Tab-separated table of C-alpha atoms in Angstrom:
chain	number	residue	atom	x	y	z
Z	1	UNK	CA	202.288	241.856	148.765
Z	2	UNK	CA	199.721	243.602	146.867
Z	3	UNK	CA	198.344	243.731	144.012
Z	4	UNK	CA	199.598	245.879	140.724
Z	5	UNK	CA	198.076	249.594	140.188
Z	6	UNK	CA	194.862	249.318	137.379
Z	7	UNK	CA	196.146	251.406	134.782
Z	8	UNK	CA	193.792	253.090	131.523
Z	9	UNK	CA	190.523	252.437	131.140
Z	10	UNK	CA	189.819	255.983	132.945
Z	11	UNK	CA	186.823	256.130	130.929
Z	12	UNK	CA	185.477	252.877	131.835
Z	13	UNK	CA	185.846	253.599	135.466
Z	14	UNK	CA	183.860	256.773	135.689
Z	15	UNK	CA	181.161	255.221	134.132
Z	16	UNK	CA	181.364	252.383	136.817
Z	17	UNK	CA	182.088	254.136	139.414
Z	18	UNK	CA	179.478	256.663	138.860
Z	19	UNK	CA	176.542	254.079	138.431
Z	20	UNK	CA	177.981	252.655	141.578
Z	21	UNK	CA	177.630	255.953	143.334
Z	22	UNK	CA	174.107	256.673	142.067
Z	23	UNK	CA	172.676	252.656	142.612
Z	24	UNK	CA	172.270	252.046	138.819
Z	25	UNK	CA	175.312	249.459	138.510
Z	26	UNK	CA	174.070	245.745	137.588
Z	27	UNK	CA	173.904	243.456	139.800
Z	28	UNK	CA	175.694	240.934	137.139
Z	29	UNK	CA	178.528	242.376	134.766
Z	30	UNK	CA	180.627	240.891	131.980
Z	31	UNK	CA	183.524	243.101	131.195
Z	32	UNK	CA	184.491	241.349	128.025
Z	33	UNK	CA	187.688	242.263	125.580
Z	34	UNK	CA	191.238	240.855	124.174
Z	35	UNK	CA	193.126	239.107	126.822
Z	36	UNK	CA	195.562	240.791	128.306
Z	37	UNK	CA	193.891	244.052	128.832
Z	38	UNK	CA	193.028	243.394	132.589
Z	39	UNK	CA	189.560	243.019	132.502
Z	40	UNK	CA	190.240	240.319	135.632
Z	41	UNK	CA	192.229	243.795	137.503
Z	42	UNK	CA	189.451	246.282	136.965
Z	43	UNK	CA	186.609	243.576	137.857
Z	44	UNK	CA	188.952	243.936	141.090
Z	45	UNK	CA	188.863	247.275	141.353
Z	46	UNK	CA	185.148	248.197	140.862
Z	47	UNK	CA	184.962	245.311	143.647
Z	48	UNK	CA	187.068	247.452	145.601
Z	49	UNK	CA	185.550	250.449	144.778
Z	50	UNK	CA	181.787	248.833	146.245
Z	51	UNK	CA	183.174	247.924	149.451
Z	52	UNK	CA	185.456	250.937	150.123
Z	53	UNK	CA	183.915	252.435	153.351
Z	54	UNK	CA	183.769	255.597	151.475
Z	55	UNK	CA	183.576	255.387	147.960
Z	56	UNK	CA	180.087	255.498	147.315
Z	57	UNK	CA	178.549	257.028	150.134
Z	58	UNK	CA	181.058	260.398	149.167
Z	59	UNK	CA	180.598	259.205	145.557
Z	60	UNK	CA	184.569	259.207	145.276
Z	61	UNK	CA	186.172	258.867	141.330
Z	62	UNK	CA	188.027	255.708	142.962
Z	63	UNK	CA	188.256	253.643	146.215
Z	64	UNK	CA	189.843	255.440	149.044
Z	65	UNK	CA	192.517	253.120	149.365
Z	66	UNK	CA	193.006	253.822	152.942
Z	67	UNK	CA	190.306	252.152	154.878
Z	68	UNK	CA	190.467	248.802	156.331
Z	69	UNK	CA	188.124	247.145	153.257
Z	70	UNK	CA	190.439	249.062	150.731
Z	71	UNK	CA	193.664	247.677	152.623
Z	72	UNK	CA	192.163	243.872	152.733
Z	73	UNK	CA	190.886	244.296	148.906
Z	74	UNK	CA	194.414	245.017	147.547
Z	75	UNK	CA	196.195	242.373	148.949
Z	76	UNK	CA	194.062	239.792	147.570
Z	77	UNK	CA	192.288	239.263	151.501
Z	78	UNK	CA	188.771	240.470	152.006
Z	79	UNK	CA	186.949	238.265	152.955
Z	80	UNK	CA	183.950	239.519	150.594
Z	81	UNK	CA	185.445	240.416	147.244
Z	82	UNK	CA	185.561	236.559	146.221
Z	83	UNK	CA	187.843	235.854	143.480
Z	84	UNK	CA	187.732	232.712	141.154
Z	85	UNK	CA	189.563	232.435	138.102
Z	86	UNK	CA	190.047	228.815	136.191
Z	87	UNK	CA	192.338	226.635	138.155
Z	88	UNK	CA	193.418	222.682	137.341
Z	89	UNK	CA	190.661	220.003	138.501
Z	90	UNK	CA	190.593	218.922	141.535
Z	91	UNK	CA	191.044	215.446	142.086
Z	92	UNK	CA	187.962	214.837	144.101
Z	93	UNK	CA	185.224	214.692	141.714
Z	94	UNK	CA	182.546	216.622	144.091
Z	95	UNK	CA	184.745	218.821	146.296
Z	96	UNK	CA	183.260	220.406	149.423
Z	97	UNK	CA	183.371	224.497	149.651
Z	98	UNK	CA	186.347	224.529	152.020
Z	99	UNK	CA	188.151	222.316	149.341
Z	100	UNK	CA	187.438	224.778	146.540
Z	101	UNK	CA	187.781	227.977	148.968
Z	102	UNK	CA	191.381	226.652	149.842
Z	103	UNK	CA	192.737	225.370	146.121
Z	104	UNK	CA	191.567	229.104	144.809
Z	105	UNK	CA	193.496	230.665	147.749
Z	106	UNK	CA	196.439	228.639	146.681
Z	107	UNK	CA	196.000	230.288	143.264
Z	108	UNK	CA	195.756	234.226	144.421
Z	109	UNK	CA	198.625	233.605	146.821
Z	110	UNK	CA	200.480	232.392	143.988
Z	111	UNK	CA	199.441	235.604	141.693
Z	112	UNK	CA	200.070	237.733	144.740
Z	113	UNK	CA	203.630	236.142	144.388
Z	114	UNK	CA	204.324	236.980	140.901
Z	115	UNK	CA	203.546	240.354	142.220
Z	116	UNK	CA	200.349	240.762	140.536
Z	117	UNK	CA	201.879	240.129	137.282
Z	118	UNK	CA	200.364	236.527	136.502
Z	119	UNK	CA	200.232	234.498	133.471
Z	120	UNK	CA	197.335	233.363	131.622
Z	121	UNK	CA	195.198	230.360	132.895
Z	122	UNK	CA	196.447	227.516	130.513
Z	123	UNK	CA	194.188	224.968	128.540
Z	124	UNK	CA	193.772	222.178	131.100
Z	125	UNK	CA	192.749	224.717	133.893
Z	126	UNK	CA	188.645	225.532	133.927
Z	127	UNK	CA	185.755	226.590	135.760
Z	128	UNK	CA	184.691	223.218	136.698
Z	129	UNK	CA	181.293	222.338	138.310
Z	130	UNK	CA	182.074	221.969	141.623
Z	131	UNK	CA	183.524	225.437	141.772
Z	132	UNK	CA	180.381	226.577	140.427
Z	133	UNK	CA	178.677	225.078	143.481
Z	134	UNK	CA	180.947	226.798	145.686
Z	135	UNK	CA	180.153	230.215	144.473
Z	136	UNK	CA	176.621	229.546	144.504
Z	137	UNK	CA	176.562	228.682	147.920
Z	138	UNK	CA	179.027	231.244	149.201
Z	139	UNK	CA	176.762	233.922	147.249
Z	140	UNK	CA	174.024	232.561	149.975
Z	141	UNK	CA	175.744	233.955	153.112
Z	142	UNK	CA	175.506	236.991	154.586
Z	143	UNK	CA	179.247	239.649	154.252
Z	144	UNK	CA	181.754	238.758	156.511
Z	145	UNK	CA	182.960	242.651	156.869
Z	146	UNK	CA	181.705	244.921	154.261
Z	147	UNK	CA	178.004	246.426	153.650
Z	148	UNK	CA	178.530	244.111	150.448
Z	149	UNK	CA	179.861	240.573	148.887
Z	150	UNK	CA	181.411	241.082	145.407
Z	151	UNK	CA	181.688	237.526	143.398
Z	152	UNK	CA	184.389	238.473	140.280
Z	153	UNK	CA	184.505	235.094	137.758
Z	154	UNK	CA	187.746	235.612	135.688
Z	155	UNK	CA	187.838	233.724	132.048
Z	156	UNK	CA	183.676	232.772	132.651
Z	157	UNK	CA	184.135	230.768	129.391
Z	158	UNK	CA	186.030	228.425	130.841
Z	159	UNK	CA	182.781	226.868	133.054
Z	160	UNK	CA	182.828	223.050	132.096
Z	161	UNK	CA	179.524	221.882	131.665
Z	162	UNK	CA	179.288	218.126	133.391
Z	163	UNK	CA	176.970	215.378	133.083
Z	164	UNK	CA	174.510	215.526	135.928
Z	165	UNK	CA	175.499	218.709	136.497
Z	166	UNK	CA	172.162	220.417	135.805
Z	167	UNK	CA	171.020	221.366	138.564
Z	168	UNK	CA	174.399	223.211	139.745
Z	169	UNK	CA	174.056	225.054	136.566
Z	170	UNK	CA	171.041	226.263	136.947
Z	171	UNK	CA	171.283	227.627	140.150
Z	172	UNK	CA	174.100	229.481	138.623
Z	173	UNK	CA	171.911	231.060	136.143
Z	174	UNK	CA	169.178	232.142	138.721
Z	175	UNK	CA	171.972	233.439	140.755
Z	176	UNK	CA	173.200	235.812	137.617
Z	177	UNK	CA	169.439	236.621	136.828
Z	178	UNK	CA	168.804	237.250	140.566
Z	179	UNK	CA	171.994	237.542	142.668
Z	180	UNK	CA	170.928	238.350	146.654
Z	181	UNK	CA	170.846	242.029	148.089
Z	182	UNK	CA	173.750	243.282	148.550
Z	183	UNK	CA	175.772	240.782	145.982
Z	184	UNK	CA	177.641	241.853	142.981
Z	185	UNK	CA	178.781	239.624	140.318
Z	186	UNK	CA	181.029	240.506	137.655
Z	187	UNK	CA	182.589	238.113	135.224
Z	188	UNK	CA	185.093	238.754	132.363
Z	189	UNK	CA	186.063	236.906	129.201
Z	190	UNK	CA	187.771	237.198	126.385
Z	191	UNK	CA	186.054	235.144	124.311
Z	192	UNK	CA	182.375	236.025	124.141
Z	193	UNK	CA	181.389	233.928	121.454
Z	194	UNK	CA	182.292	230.806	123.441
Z	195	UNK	CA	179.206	231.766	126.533
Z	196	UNK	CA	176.352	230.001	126.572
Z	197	UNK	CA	173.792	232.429	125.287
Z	198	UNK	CA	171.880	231.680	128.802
Z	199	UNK	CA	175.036	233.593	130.278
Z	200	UNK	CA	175.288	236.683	127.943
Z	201	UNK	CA	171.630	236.835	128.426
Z	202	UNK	CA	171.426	237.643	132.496
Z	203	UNK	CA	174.553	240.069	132.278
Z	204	UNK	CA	175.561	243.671	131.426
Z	205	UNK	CA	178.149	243.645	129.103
Z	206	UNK	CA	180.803	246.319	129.151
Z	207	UNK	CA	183.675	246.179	126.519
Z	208	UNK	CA	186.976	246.853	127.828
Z	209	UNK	CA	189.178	248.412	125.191
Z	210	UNK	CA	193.187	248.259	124.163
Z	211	UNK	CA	195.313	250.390	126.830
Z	212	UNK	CA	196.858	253.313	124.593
Z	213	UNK	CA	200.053	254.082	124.406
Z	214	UNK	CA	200.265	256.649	127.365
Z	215	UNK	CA	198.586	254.144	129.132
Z	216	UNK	CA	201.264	251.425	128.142
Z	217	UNK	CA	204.408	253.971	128.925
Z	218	UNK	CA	202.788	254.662	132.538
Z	219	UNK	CA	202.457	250.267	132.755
Z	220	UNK	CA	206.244	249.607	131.881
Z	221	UNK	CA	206.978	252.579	134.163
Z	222	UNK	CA	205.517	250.571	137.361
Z	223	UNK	CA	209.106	249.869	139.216
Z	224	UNK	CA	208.078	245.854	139.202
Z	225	UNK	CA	206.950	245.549	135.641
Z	226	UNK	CA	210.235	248.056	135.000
Z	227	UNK	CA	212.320	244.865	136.710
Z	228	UNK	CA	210.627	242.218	135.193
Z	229	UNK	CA	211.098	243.419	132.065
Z	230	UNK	CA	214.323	245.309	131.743
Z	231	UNK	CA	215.812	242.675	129.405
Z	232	UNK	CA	213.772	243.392	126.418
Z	233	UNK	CA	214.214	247.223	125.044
Z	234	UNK	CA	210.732	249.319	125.335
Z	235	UNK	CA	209.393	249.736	121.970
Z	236	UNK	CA	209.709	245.608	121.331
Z	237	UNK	CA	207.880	245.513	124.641
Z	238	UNK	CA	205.212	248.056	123.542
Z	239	UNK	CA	205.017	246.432	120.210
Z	240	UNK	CA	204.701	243.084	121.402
Z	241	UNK	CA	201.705	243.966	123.878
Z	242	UNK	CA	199.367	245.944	121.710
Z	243	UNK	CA	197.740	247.392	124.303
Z	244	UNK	CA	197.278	243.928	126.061
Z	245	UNK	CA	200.224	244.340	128.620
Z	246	UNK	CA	198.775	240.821	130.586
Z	247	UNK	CA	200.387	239.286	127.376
Z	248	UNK	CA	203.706	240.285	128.086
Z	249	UNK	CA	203.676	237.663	131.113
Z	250	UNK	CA	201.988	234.700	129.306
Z	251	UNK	CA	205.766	232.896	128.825
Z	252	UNK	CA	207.073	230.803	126.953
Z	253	UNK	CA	204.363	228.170	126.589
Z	254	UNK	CA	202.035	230.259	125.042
Z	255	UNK	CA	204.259	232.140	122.750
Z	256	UNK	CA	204.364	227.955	121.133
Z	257	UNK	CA	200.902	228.106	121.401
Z	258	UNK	CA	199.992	230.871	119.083
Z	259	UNK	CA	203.439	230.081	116.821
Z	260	UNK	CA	201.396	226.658	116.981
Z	261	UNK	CA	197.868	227.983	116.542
Z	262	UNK	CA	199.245	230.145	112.939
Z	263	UNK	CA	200.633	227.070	111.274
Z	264	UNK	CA	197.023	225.661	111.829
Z	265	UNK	CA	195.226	228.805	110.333
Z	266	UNK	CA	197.524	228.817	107.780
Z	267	UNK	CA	196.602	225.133	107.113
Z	268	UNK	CA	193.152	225.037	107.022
Z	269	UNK	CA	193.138	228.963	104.565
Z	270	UNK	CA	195.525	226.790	102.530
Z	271	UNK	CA	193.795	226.278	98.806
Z	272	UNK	CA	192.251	223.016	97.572
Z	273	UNK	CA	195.151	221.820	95.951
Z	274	UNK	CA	196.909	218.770	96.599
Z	275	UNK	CA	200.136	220.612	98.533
Z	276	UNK	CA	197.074	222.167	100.451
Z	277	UNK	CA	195.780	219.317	101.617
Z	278	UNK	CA	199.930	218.173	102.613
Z	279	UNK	CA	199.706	221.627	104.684
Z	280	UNK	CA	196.708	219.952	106.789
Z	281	UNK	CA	197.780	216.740	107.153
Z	282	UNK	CA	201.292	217.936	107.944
Z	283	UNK	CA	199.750	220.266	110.790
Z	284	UNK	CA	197.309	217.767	112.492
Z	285	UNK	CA	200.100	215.264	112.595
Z	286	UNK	CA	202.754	217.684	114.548
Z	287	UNK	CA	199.501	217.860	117.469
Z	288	UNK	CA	201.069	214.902	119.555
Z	289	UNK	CA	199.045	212.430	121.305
Z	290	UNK	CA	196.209	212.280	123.866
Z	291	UNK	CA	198.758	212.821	126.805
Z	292	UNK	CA	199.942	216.525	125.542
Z	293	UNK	CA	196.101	217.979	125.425
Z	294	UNK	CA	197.423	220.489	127.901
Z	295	UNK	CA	199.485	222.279	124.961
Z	296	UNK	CA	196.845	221.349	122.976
Z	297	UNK	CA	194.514	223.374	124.769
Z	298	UNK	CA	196.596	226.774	124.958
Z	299	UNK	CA	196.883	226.215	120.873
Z	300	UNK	CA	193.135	225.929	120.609
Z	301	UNK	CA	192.615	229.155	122.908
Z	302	UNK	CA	195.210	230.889	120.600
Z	303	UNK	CA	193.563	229.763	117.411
Z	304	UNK	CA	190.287	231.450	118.711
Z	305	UNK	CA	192.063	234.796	119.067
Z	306	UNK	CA	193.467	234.506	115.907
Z	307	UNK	CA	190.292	233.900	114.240
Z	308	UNK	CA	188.871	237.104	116.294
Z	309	UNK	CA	191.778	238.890	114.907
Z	310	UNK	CA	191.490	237.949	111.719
Z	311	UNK	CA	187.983	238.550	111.463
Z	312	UNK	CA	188.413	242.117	112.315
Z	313	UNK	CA	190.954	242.614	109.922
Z	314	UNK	CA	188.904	241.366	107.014
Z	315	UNK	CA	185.774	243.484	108.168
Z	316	UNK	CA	187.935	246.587	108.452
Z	317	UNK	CA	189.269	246.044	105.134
Z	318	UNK	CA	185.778	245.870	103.399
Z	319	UNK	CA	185.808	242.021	103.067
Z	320	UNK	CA	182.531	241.177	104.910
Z	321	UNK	CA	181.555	237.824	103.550
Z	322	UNK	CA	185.165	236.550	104.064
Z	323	UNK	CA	184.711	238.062	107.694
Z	324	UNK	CA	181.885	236.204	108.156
Z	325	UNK	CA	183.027	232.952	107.101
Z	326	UNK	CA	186.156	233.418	109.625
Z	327	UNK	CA	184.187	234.060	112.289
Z	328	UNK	CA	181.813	231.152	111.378
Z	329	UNK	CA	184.961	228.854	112.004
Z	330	UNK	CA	184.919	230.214	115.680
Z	331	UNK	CA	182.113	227.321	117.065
Z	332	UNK	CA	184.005	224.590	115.545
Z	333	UNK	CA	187.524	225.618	117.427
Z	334	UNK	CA	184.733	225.577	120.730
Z	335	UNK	CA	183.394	222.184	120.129
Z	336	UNK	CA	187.217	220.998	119.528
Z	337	UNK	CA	187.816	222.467	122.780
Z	338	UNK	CA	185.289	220.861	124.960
Z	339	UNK	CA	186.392	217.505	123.182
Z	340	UNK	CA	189.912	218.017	123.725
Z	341	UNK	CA	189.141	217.754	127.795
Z	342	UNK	CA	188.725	214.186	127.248
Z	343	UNK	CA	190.882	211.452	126.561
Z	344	UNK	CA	191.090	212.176	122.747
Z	345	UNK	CA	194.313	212.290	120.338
Z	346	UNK	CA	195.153	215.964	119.508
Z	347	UNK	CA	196.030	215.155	116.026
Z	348	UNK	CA	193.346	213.137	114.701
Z	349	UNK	CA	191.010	215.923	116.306
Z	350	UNK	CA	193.141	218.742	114.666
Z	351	UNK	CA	192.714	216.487	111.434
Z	352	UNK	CA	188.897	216.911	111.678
Z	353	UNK	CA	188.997	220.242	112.728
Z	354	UNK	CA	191.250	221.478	110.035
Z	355	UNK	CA	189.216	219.782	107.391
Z	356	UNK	CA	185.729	221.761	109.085
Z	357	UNK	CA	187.439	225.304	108.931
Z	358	UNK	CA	188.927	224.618	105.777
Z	359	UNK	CA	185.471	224.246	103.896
Z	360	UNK	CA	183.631	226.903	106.088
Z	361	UNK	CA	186.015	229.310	105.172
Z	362	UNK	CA	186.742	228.619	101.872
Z	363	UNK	CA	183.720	230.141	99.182
């Protein structure tokens, strides 16, 4: 199996492609935008696109797709376009690089299974430290088959910091700030505000926009995404992606989450009124206990996107102080996060967090 076509973001890929050609690309990237855009599929493709046997040297618009690199690269294979993306922790607590290298290709065979089309990570899954140790020390040896080794990091926010874990981390952030000749990395996230400023600091960021809607038609066009979703009549489809088509896959689970996520933003923008503060209490207490902080998770992610949303909303409609108090809410749905990887109860957190929002962004 391969993977799916990249489709829009023509613009974005000349520009790539062209630094690529000419030696001006970044060693580290951070292709940042909405989830669901495929930032993860063109961090793939400009990997591609370095390797290809021709690409640069004949300073090609795209990779080849012909030679042996190009061939290994879109089925998920080469050796030296490394691919991480969050995954569930494994349960030993310092796994070796063979341990991570084999749990990760459990994960792209899986995607490569769902025919490219795979959901989002959910809220248990992360970056965790030992993977980071992996990459580092993969990033030390020498390509396999290509002239280069292309590292991409999909969902970068999602790197859980660890006690003792210093030193790991660092070497991370020397690797960004100085990757070795010949390596690329290029990470993606949709959620910017949640990087370390350490992170945003040693990258290139590139935003990657909305597909439009030509983009979109020639998506739902692709004979597997045609089959996948045949059930649901095109303009719903189009409608319901918004130019994020990787959102059409996300299921069931998070489709709750955000349905779960807006009854909490509605909550904590409810007025300070007594029925207001029923709307809180009524919200944190639906949250569950410590044993469903997997849900709990996905409607944390979803609340941040809201909040994005909703900050944009308010600054396009002129309302700039109640944009920034919205997007002031955004660290306090972070620290919630990191807490809620622990063994804490999701409503008595949601309680606390509900009450924070609801005075930061309230004037």
């Amino acid at each position: 199996m391969s993977l799916r076509p990249l489709f829009g973001h023509h613009a974005i890929r000349r520009r790539l492609a062209a630094a690529a050609s000419d030696g001006r690309l970044p060693a580290s990237l951070l292709l940042q935008g909405r989830r669901g855009v495929g930032k993860q599929r063109l961090a793939l493709w400009l990997g591609q696109y370095l390797i290809c046997d021709r690409a640069t040297n004949e300073r090609l618009p795209a990779p080849c797709g012909e030679c042996q690199q190009c061939r290994y690269a879109e089925r998920a294979v080469h050796p030296d376009l490394h691919w991480f993306f969050p995954r569930p922790r494994l349960k030993d607590s310092d796994p070796s690089t063979d341990d991570v290298k084999a749990d990760l290709g459990e994960g792209i065979a899986e995607r490569m299974e769902a025919e490219g089309l795979w959901a989002p990570s959910v809220g248990t899954e992360g970056l965790y430290i030992g993977v980071v140790r992996a990459l580092v020390q993969m990033a030390s040896v020498r390509p396999a088959m290509a002239r280069r080794s292309v590292f991409v990091v999909g969902d970068c926010e999602r790197m859980v910091s660890q006690e003792g874990a210093d030193q790991a981390a660092n070497a991370f952030l020397k690797l960004l700030e100085e990757p070795p000749p010949g390596t690329t990395l290029i990470l993606t996230t949709s959620e910017p505000g949640a990087l370390l400023p350490t992170i945003k600091s040693r990258v290139v960021s590139v935003r990657v926009p909305a597909l439009t809607r030509p983009d979109m038609e020639a998506f739902l066009a692709d004979p597997v995404v045609e089959r996948k979703l045949s059930r649901v009549p095109r303009e719903e489809v189009i409608a319901r992606a918004n130019g994020a088509p990787g959102d059409l896959f996300a299921g069931e689970s998070m489709g709750a989450a955000f349905a779960n996520a807006r009854v909490l933003l509605d909550a904590a923008l409810a007025p300070r009124t007594p029925d207001g503060t029923t709307a809180r209490i009524k919200a944190a207490a639906k949250q569950g206990v410590a044993g469903a902080r997997g849900a709990f998770s996905d409607t944390l992610d979803a609340l941040t996107h809201l909040l994005h949303t909703r900050t944009q909303q308010l600054v396009h409609a002129g309302r700039e102080s109640d944009a920034r108090r919205t997007a002031s809410a955004l660290p306090l749905v972070e620290a919630a996060k990191s807490k809620a990887q622990n063994n804490v109860s999701p409503n008595l957190l949601t309680a606390s967090l509900l009450q924070a929002m609801h005075r930061t962004m309230h004037p």
